[in-house]
């Protein structure tokens, strides 16, 4: 009986928040995107606009369209996974509004650890999805992404030992995360300490509710399905990177391109910089230099693929956010 009391306490607390407030974060979206864009503009200027323009000319409109399409495939597969997480927690949100909400989270991808994407929870709360459930979906999503990227990074790890620490840290975080979400020990520990009335007990009840929901998203069957979706999703963007390099007449094999892309994404995530900005680009350029690619081409290829993946997602997110904000007025 104590378990039910603790888990039911969270919805009541969540209900105190006003999901209809008009300042749910639109200004935060704009400031986040603006600051990140300024930083990226500085990086682009450092790389040299002429080199980037020349590389973009080689890729062409068709190449860019293909890269953007593969990015859309990435977002679509991740959304299917997101819907599966919500359904596993008994929150069957209709696909169209759920997709709109999911895309809006991309507007805050340029926040440390993509934590800003949790703003989806505010929008989902209006549809009856309590905060512990939306946060559990967010945590499960990040864990699934990291698992997929670690697996993809293994493709070329043996050929570049210096990348091993980054991959091993990512793998360790995945193992710890899965252990916490699938074992009964953390939940039991929280349950024994969440019975008081202090702020700490209240926080522990919230954490217990999140953990309880997250376990539903990480059953063996869910893990297998989510991992397959994540692998295909991130492999799609790695393929886009490989194609961009090919269109630039840079001889890099698909396994090597996948390794470079995966390690860069992993390093950017572990840096906890907004959207991995700076960290992901530095690693990508460095690994391309290791592949024997010239500095100008390495920077140009990095900028092009990041525009076609990260910044394309941000653009879609800002569009979805603007539409939602307008509908609320």
mmCIF file of C-alpha atoms in Angstrom:
data_model
loop_
_atom_site.group_PDB
_atom_site.id
_atom_site.type_symbol
_atom_site.label_atom_id
_atom_site.label_comp_id
_atom_site.label_asym_id
_atom_site.label_seq_id
_atom_site.Cartn_x
_atom_site.Cartn_y
_atom_site.Cartn_z
ATOM 1 C CA UNK A 1 0.000 0.000 0.000
ATOM 2 C CA UNK A 2 2.906 2.330 0.760
ATOM 3 C CA UNK A 3 4.118 2.001 -2.820
ATOM 4 C CA UNK A 4 0.830 3.209 -4.244
ATOM 5 C CA UNK A 5 0.718 6.126 -1.901
ATOM 6 C CA UNK A 6 4.190 7.220 -2.933
ATOM 7 C CA UNK A 7 3.686 6.929 -6.661
ATOM 8 C CA UNK A 8 0.299 8.627 -6.507
ATOM 9 C CA UNK A 9 1.800 11.581 -4.678
ATOM 10 C CA UNK A 10 3.687 12.638 -7.770
ATOM 11 C CA UNK A 11 0.753 13.264 -10.085
ATOM 12 C CA UNK A 12 -0.775 15.512 -7.467
ATOM 13 C CA UNK A 13 2.447 17.471 -7.290
ATOM 14 C CA UNK A 14 2.684 17.584 -11.056
ATOM 15 C CA UNK A 15 -0.865 18.814 -11.273
ATOM 16 C CA UNK A 16 0.136 21.932 -9.350
ATOM 17 C CA UNK A 17 2.005 23.200 -12.398
ATOM 18 C CA UNK A 18 -0.025 25.197 -14.869
ATOM 19 C CA UNK A 19 0.386 23.596 -18.280
ATOM 20 C CA UNK A 20 -1.564 26.414 -19.913
ATOM 21 C CA UNK A 21 0.783 29.251 -19.012
ATOM 22 C CA UNK A 22 1.710 31.244 -22.089
ATOM 23 C CA UNK A 23 5.376 31.677 -21.185
ATOM 24 C CA UNK A 24 6.082 27.946 -21.282
ATOM 25 C CA UNK A 25 9.487 28.589 -22.801
ATOM 26 C CA UNK A 26 9.165 30.264 -26.174
ATOM 27 C CA UNK A 27 11.655 32.989 -25.287
ATOM 28 C CA UNK A 28 14.026 30.328 -24.003
ATOM 29 C CA UNK A 29 13.806 28.599 -27.371
ATOM 30 C CA UNK A 30 14.701 31.777 -29.234
ATOM 31 C CA UNK A 31 17.615 32.676 -26.951
ATOM 32 C CA UNK A 32 18.966 29.127 -27.009
ATOM 33 C CA UNK A 33 18.889 28.965 -30.796
ATOM 34 C CA UNK A 34 20.274 32.488 -31.238
ATOM 35 C CA UNK A 35 23.252 31.960 -28.929
ATOM 36 C CA UNK A 36 24.060 28.564 -30.396
ATOM 37 C CA UNK A 37 23.753 29.941 -33.926
ATOM 38 C CA UNK A 38 26.173 32.764 -33.129
ATOM 39 C CA UNK A 39 28.700 30.253 -31.832
ATOM 40 C CA UNK A 40 28.271 28.141 -34.924
ATOM 41 C CA UNK A 41 28.622 31.174 -37.161
ATOM 42 C CA UNK A 42 31.971 31.914 -35.512
ATOM 43 C CA UNK A 43 33.058 28.322 -36.135
ATOM 44 C CA UNK A 44 31.993 28.581 -39.774
ATOM 45 C CA UNK A 45 33.878 31.840 -40.266
ATOM 46 C CA UNK A 46 36.955 30.255 -38.750
ATOM 47 C CA UNK A 47 36.634 27.350 -41.186
ATOM 48 C CA UNK A 48 36.404 29.716 -44.161
ATOM 49 C CA UNK A 49 33.232 30.483 -46.044
ATOM 50 C CA UNK A 50 34.882 29.944 -49.428
ATOM 51 C CA UNK A 51 35.808 26.358 -48.578
ATOM 52 C CA UNK A 52 32.352 25.658 -47.174
ATOM 53 C CA UNK A 53 30.683 27.196 -50.232
ATOM 54 C CA UNK A 54 32.892 25.170 -52.568
ATOM 55 C CA UNK A 55 32.080 21.961 -50.687
ATOM 56 C CA UNK A 56 28.371 22.782 -50.698
ATOM 57 C CA UNK A 57 28.592 23.280 -54.444
ATOM 58 C CA UNK A 58 29.994 19.780 -54.830
ATOM 59 C CA UNK A 59 27.219 18.318 -52.690
ATOM 60 C CA UNK A 60 24.590 20.253 -54.649
ATOM 61 C CA UNK A 61 20.871 20.624 -54.019
ATOM 62 C CA UNK A 62 20.201 16.976 -54.735
ATOM 63 C CA UNK A 63 22.850 15.864 -52.269
ATOM 64 C CA UNK A 64 21.534 18.217 -49.613
ATOM 65 C CA UNK A 65 18.002 16.935 -50.209
ATOM 66 C CA UNK A 66 19.192 13.353 -49.746
ATOM 67 C CA UNK A 67 21.050 14.261 -46.533
ATOM 68 C CA UNK A 68 17.987 16.063 -45.169
ATOM 69 C CA UNK A 69 15.802 13.092 -46.092
ATOM 70 C CA UNK A 70 18.064 10.756 -44.138
ATOM 71 C CA UNK A 71 17.892 13.157 -41.201
ATOM 72 C CA UNK A 72 14.092 13.042 -41.452
ATOM 73 C CA UNK A 73 14.333 9.247 -41.346
ATOM 74 C CA UNK A 74 16.356 9.593 -38.145
ATOM 75 C CA UNK A 75 13.746 11.868 -36.548
ATOM 76 C CA UNK A 76 10.876 9.672 -37.718
ATOM 77 C CA UNK A 77 12.318 6.463 -36.287
ATOM 78 C CA UNK A 78 13.089 8.179 -33.003
ATOM 79 C CA UNK A 79 9.518 9.466 -32.882
ATOM 80 C CA UNK A 80 8.207 5.909 -33.375
ATOM 81 C CA UNK A 81 10.367 4.896 -30.434
ATOM 82 C CA UNK A 82 8.990 7.831 -28.410
ATOM 83 C CA UNK A 83 5.425 6.736 -29.133
ATOM 84 C CA UNK A 84 6.334 3.209 -28.027
ATOM 85 C CA UNK A 85 7.644 4.572 -24.737
ATOM 86 C CA UNK A 86 4.449 6.536 -24.116
ATOM 87 C CA UNK A 87 2.305 3.515 -24.980
ATOM 88 C CA UNK A 88 4.334 1.312 -22.635
ATOM 89 C CA UNK A 89 3.402 3.736 -19.839
ATOM 90 C CA UNK A 90 -0.296 3.625 -20.863
ATOM 91 C CA UNK A 91 -0.271 7.057 -22.493
ATOM 92 C CA UNK A 92 -1.547 6.562 -26.036
ATOM 93 C CA UNK A 93 -1.189 10.123 -27.345
ATOM 94 C CA UNK A 94 -2.568 10.532 -30.907
ATOM 95 C CA UNK A 95 0.206 10.474 -33.472
ATOM 96 C CA UNK A 96 -0.357 13.868 -35.128
ATOM 97 C CA UNK A 97 -0.366 16.057 -31.999
ATOM 98 C CA UNK A 98 2.320 13.883 -30.447
ATOM 99 C CA UNK A 99 4.565 14.401 -33.505
ATOM 100 C CA UNK A 100 4.006 18.152 -33.266
ATOM 101 C CA UNK A 101 5.007 18.096 -29.616
ATOM 102 C CA UNK A 102 7.976 15.827 -30.289
ATOM 103 C CA UNK A 103 9.334 18.087 -33.021
ATOM 104 C CA UNK A 104 8.944 21.141 -30.792
ATOM 105 C CA UNK A 105 11.464 19.591 -28.424
ATOM 106 C CA UNK A 106 14.110 19.823 -31.153
ATOM 107 C CA UNK A 107 14.035 23.614 -30.818
ATOM 108 C CA UNK A 108 15.922 23.163 -27.556
ATOM 109 C CA UNK A 109 18.360 20.553 -28.820
ATOM 110 C CA UNK A 110 21.045 23.219 -28.433
ATOM 111 C CA UNK A 111 20.881 22.975 -24.639
ATOM 112 C CA UNK A 112 23.395 21.037 -22.508
ATOM 113 C CA UNK A 113 22.670 17.317 -22.763
ATOM 114 C CA UNK A 114 19.594 18.195 -24.857
ATOM 115 C CA UNK A 115 17.889 18.747 -21.501
ATOM 116 C CA UNK A 116 15.721 21.433 -23.066
ATOM 117 C CA UNK A 117 13.878 18.723 -24.982
ATOM 118 C CA UNK A 118 12.136 17.931 -21.695
ATOM 119 C CA UNK A 119 9.898 20.877 -22.508
ATOM 120 C CA UNK A 120 7.801 18.240 -24.267
ATOM 121 C CA UNK A 121 6.641 17.272 -20.795
ATOM 122 C CA UNK A 122 4.871 20.609 -20.367
ATOM 123 C CA UNK A 123 3.002 20.140 -23.631
ATOM 124 C CA UNK A 124 2.212 16.488 -22.935
ATOM 125 C CA UNK A 125 0.903 17.382 -19.454
ATOM 126 C CA UNK A 126 -2.022 19.099 -21.154
ATOM 127 C CA UNK A 127 -2.867 15.740 -22.705
ATOM 128 C CA UNK A 128 -2.830 13.896 -19.410
ATOM 129 C CA UNK A 129 0.760 12.665 -19.469
ATOM 130 C CA UNK A 130 2.183 13.284 -16.016
ATOM 131 C CA UNK A 131 5.684 14.681 -15.629
ATOM 132 C CA UNK A 132 7.237 11.454 -14.267
ATOM 133 C CA UNK A 133 6.139 9.645 -17.432
ATOM 134 C CA UNK A 134 7.452 12.281 -19.862
ATOM 135 C CA UNK A 135 10.735 12.514 -17.953
ATOM 136 C CA UNK A 136 11.021 8.715 -17.958
ATOM 137 C CA UNK A 137 10.543 8.730 -21.745
ATOM 138 C CA UNK A 138 13.217 11.420 -22.092
ATOM 139 C CA UNK A 139 15.727 9.472 -19.977
ATOM 140 C CA UNK A 140 14.982 6.245 -21.846
ATOM 141 C CA UNK A 141 15.409 8.049 -25.157
ATOM 142 C CA UNK A 142 18.811 9.465 -24.214
ATOM 143 C CA UNK A 143 19.953 6.059 -22.972
ATOM 144 C CA UNK A 144 18.799 4.342 -26.163
ATOM 145 C CA UNK A 145 20.548 6.947 -28.315
ATOM 146 C CA UNK A 146 23.800 6.527 -26.423
ATOM 147 C CA UNK A 147 23.616 2.735 -26.692
ATOM 148 C CA UNK A 148 23.131 2.954 -30.470
ATOM 149 C CA UNK A 149 25.955 5.447 -30.940
ATOM 150 C CA UNK A 150 28.316 3.335 -28.820
ATOM 151 C CA UNK A 151 27.510 0.259 -30.916
ATOM 152 C CA UNK A 152 28.089 2.181 -34.160
ATOM 153 C CA UNK A 153 31.373 3.564 -32.814
ATOM 154 C CA UNK A 154 32.664 0.029 -32.358
ATOM 155 C CA UNK A 155 32.864 -0.342 -36.167
ATOM 156 C CA UNK A 156 36.234 1.395 -36.350
ATOM 157 C CA UNK A 157 37.403 1.517 -32.776
ATOM 158 C CA UNK A 158 40.201 -1.018 -33.285
ATOM 159 C CA UNK A 159 41.782 1.167 -35.954
ATOM 160 C CA UNK A 160 41.866 4.284 -33.786
ATOM 161 C CA UNK A 161 42.768 3.447 -30.139
ATOM 162 C CA UNK A 162 42.766 7.114 -28.947
ATOM 163 C CA UNK A 163 38.956 7.079 -29.235
ATOM 164 C CA UNK A 164 38.638 4.201 -26.789
ATOM 165 C CA UNK A 165 38.256 6.353 -23.629
ATOM 166 C CA UNK A 166 35.287 8.226 -25.122
ATOM 167 C CA UNK A 167 33.596 5.020 -26.259
ATOM 168 C CA UNK A 168 34.306 3.233 -22.982
ATOM 169 C CA UNK A 169 32.865 6.110 -20.935
ATOM 170 C CA UNK A 170 29.746 6.032 -23.102
ATOM 171 C CA UNK A 171 29.491 2.257 -22.730
ATOM 172 C CA UNK A 172 29.910 2.516 -18.954
ATOM 173 C CA UNK A 173 27.139 5.109 -18.716
ATOM 174 C CA UNK A 174 24.856 2.850 -20.745
ATOM 175 C CA UNK A 175 25.570 -0.131 -18.500
ATOM 176 C CA UNK A 176 24.974 1.911 -15.345
ATOM 177 C CA UNK A 177 21.803 3.429 -16.776
ATOM 178 C CA UNK A 178 20.389 0.059 -17.779
ATOM 179 C CA UNK A 179 21.293 -1.399 -14.395
ATOM 180 C CA UNK A 180 19.442 1.405 -12.596
ATOM 181 C CA UNK A 181 16.368 1.177 -14.828
ATOM 182 C CA UNK A 182 16.037 -2.601 -14.919
ATOM 183 C CA UNK A 183 17.047 -3.631 -11.408
ATOM 184 C CA UNK A 184 14.614 -3.625 -8.486
ATOM 185 C CA UNK A 185 17.304 -2.545 -6.017
ATOM 186 C CA UNK A 186 17.245 1.231 -6.744
ATOM 187 C CA UNK A 187 13.438 1.333 -6.533
ATOM 188 C CA UNK A 188 13.432 -0.619 -3.268
ATOM 189 C CA UNK A 189 16.085 1.677 -1.821
ATOM 190 C CA UNK A 190 14.067 4.773 -2.750
ATOM 191 C CA UNK A 191 10.854 3.253 -1.438
ATOM 192 C CA UNK A 192 12.303 2.713 2.032
ATOM 193 C CA UNK A 193 13.437 6.336 2.245
ATOM 194 C CA UNK A 194 10.505 8.160 0.673
ATOM 195 C CA UNK A 195 7.988 7.835 3.470
ATOM 196 C CA UNK A 196 8.633 11.088 5.300
ATOM 197 C CA UNK A 197 7.276 14.583 4.848
ATOM 198 C CA UNK A 198 10.554 16.397 4.278
ATOM 199 C CA UNK A 199 11.561 17.947 0.983
ATOM 200 C CA UNK A 200 14.068 15.164 0.497
ATOM 201 C CA UNK A 201 11.363 12.525 0.925
ATOM 202 C CA UNK A 202 9.153 14.401 -1.503
ATOM 203 C CA UNK A 203 11.992 14.520 -4.068
ATOM 204 C CA UNK A 204 12.647 10.820 -3.575
ATOM 205 C CA UNK A 205 8.994 10.050 -4.272
ATOM 206 C CA UNK A 206 9.259 11.964 -7.529
ATOM 207 C CA UNK A 207 12.396 10.034 -8.433
ATOM 208 C CA UNK A 208 10.712 6.763 -7.537
ATOM 209 C CA UNK A 209 7.777 7.598 -9.796
ATOM 210 C CA UNK A 210 10.134 8.389 -12.689
ATOM 211 C CA UNK A 211 12.060 5.174 -12.119
ATOM 212 C CA UNK A 212 8.849 3.157 -11.965
ATOM 213 C CA UNK A 213 7.718 4.572 -15.293
ATOM 214 C CA UNK A 214 11.151 4.201 -16.895
ATOM 215 C CA UNK A 215 11.232 0.491 -16.047
ATOM 216 C CA UNK A 216 8.175 0.048 -18.271
ATOM 217 C CA UNK A 217 10.156 1.575 -21.131
ATOM 218 C CA UNK A 218 13.115 -0.737 -20.644
ATOM 219 C CA UNK A 219 11.708 -4.242 -20.471
ATOM 220 C CA UNK A 220 13.666 -6.803 -22.549
ATOM 221 C CA UNK A 221 11.217 -6.569 -25.448
ATOM 222 C CA UNK A 222 11.218 -2.753 -25.360
ATOM 223 C CA UNK A 223 15.010 -2.657 -25.181
ATOM 224 C CA UNK A 224 15.373 -4.833 -28.254
ATOM 225 C CA UNK A 225 12.851 -2.847 -30.283
ATOM 226 C CA UNK A 226 14.197 0.534 -29.171
ATOM 227 C CA UNK A 227 17.790 -0.494 -29.885
ATOM 228 C CA UNK A 228 16.919 -1.616 -33.422
ATOM 229 C CA UNK A 229 15.106 1.667 -34.111
ATOM 230 C CA UNK A 230 17.970 3.680 -32.638
ATOM 231 C CA UNK A 231 20.632 1.838 -34.627
ATOM 232 C CA UNK A 232 18.808 2.343 -37.917
ATOM 233 C CA UNK A 233 18.050 5.984 -37.053
ATOM 234 C CA UNK A 234 21.638 6.938 -36.277
ATOM 235 C CA UNK A 235 23.015 4.805 -39.100
ATOM 236 C CA UNK A 236 20.843 6.886 -41.447
ATOM 237 C CA UNK A 237 22.625 10.081 -40.412
ATOM 238 C CA UNK A 238 25.990 8.308 -40.591
ATOM 239 C CA UNK A 239 25.083 7.286 -44.141
ATOM 240 C CA UNK A 240 24.271 10.920 -44.938
ATOM 241 C CA UNK A 241 27.744 11.841 -43.663
ATOM 242 C CA UNK A 242 29.314 9.146 -45.841
ATOM 243 C CA UNK A 243 27.443 10.413 -48.895
ATOM 244 C CA UNK A 244 28.477 14.019 -48.232
ATOM 245 C CA UNK A 245 32.111 12.953 -48.034
ATOM 246 C CA UNK A 246 31.717 11.038 -51.295
ATOM 247 C CA UNK A 247 30.123 13.985 -53.087
ATOM 248 C CA UNK A 248 33.094 16.066 -51.926
ATOM 249 C CA UNK A 249 35.365 13.484 -53.574
ATOM 250 C CA UNK A 250 36.820 12.418 -50.222
ATOM 251 C CA UNK A 251 37.676 8.718 -50.116
ATOM 252 C CA UNK A 252 36.292 7.470 -46.795
ATOM 253 C CA UNK A 253 34.655 4.045 -46.428
ATOM 254 C CA UNK A 254 31.178 3.688 -44.917
ATOM 255 C CA UNK A 255 32.468 1.917 -41.755
ATOM 256 C CA UNK A 256 35.057 4.667 -41.262
ATOM 257 C CA UNK A 257 32.516 7.427 -41.868
ATOM 258 C CA UNK A 258 30.120 5.761 -39.419
ATOM 259 C CA UNK A 259 32.887 5.502 -36.834
ATOM 260 C CA UNK A 260 33.825 9.174 -37.237
ATOM 261 C CA UNK A 261 30.203 10.302 -37.009
ATOM 262 C CA UNK A 262 29.330 8.079 -34.047
ATOM 263 C CA UNK A 263 32.399 9.001 -31.990
ATOM 264 C CA UNK A 264 31.781 12.686 -32.721
ATOM 265 C CA UNK A 265 28.163 12.463 -31.560
ATOM 266 C CA UNK A 266 29.219 10.536 -28.466
ATOM 267 C CA UNK A 267 31.973 12.999 -27.616
ATOM 268 C CA UNK A 268 29.617 15.916 -28.108
ATOM 269 C CA UNK A 269 27.029 14.317 -25.817
ATOM 270 C CA UNK A 270 29.597 13.618 -23.111
ATOM 271 C CA UNK A 271 30.877 17.198 -23.300
ATOM 272 C CA UNK A 272 27.411 18.397 -22.157
ATOM 273 C CA UNK A 273 27.874 21.414 -24.391
ATOM 274 C CA UNK A 274 24.658 22.752 -25.946
ATOM 275 C CA UNK A 275 23.764 20.276 -28.675
ATOM 276 C CA UNK A 276 27.308 18.934 -28.449
ATOM 277 C CA UNK A 277 28.407 22.166 -30.137
ATOM 278 C CA UNK A 278 32.146 22.534 -30.206
ATOM 279 C CA UNK A 279 32.931 19.093 -28.863
ATOM 280 C CA UNK A 280 31.295 17.144 -31.697
ATOM 281 C CA UNK A 281 32.762 19.420 -34.356
ATOM 282 C CA UNK A 282 36.281 19.309 -32.911
ATOM 283 C CA UNK A 283 36.250 15.514 -32.730
ATOM 284 C CA UNK A 284 34.810 15.180 -36.234
ATOM 285 C CA UNK A 285 37.412 17.483 -37.747
ATOM 286 C CA UNK A 286 40.192 15.723 -35.840
ATOM 287 C CA UNK A 287 39.083 12.263 -36.975
ATOM 288 C CA UNK A 288 38.758 13.413 -40.578
ATOM 289 C CA UNK A 289 42.297 14.786 -40.395
ATOM 290 C CA UNK A 290 43.374 11.371 -39.118
ATOM 291 C CA UNK A 291 41.698 9.888 -42.210
ATOM 292 C CA UNK A 292 44.086 11.947 -44.326
ATOM 293 C CA UNK A 293 41.586 14.644 -45.309
ATOM 294 C CA UNK A 294 42.830 18.216 -45.573
ATOM 295 C CA UNK A 295 41.877 20.713 -42.891
ATOM 296 C CA UNK A 296 39.699 22.870 -45.174
ATOM 297 C CA UNK A 297 37.723 19.876 -46.458
ATOM 298 C CA UNK A 298 37.400 18.431 -42.945
ATOM 299 C CA UNK A 299 35.913 21.653 -41.581
ATOM 300 C CA UNK A 300 33.634 22.078 -44.605
ATOM 301 C CA UNK A 301 32.315 18.504 -44.402
ATOM 302 C CA UNK A 302 31.706 18.926 -40.675
ATOM 303 C CA UNK A 303 29.734 22.136 -41.139
ATOM 304 C CA UNK A 304 27.626 20.681 -43.953
ATOM 305 C CA UNK A 305 26.634 17.508 -42.090
ATOM 306 C CA UNK A 306 25.893 19.411 -38.887
ATOM 307 C CA UNK A 307 23.659 21.819 -40.781
ATOM 308 C CA UNK A 308 21.863 18.855 -42.375
ATOM 309 C CA UNK A 309 21.368 17.080 -39.041
ATOM 310 C CA UNK A 310 21.559 19.244 -35.908
ATOM 311 C CA UNK A 311 20.473 22.559 -37.406
ATOM 312 C CA UNK A 312 17.803 20.997 -39.574
ATOM 313 C CA UNK A 313 16.303 19.523 -36.406
ATOM 314 C CA UNK A 314 16.475 22.898 -34.662
ATOM 315 C CA UNK A 315 14.756 24.547 -37.629
ATOM 316 C CA UNK A 316 11.930 21.992 -37.543
ATOM 317 C CA UNK A 317 11.680 22.474 -33.784
ATOM 318 C CA UNK A 318 11.435 26.246 -34.017
ATOM 319 C CA UNK A 319 8.726 25.882 -36.653
ATOM 320 C CA UNK A 320 6.739 23.479 -34.489
ATOM 321 C CA UNK A 321 7.255 25.677 -31.435
ATOM 322 C CA UNK A 322 6.095 28.789 -33.260
ATOM 323 C CA UNK A 323 2.948 27.008 -34.423
ATOM 324 C CA UNK A 324 2.175 25.774 -30.926
ATOM 325 C CA UNK A 325 2.830 29.189 -29.416
ATOM 326 C CA UNK A 326 0.532 30.805 -31.955
ATOM 327 C CA UNK A 327 -2.229 28.283 -31.257
ATOM 328 C CA UNK A 328 -2.085 29.113 -27.537
ATOM 329 C CA UNK A 329 -2.900 32.783 -28.112
#
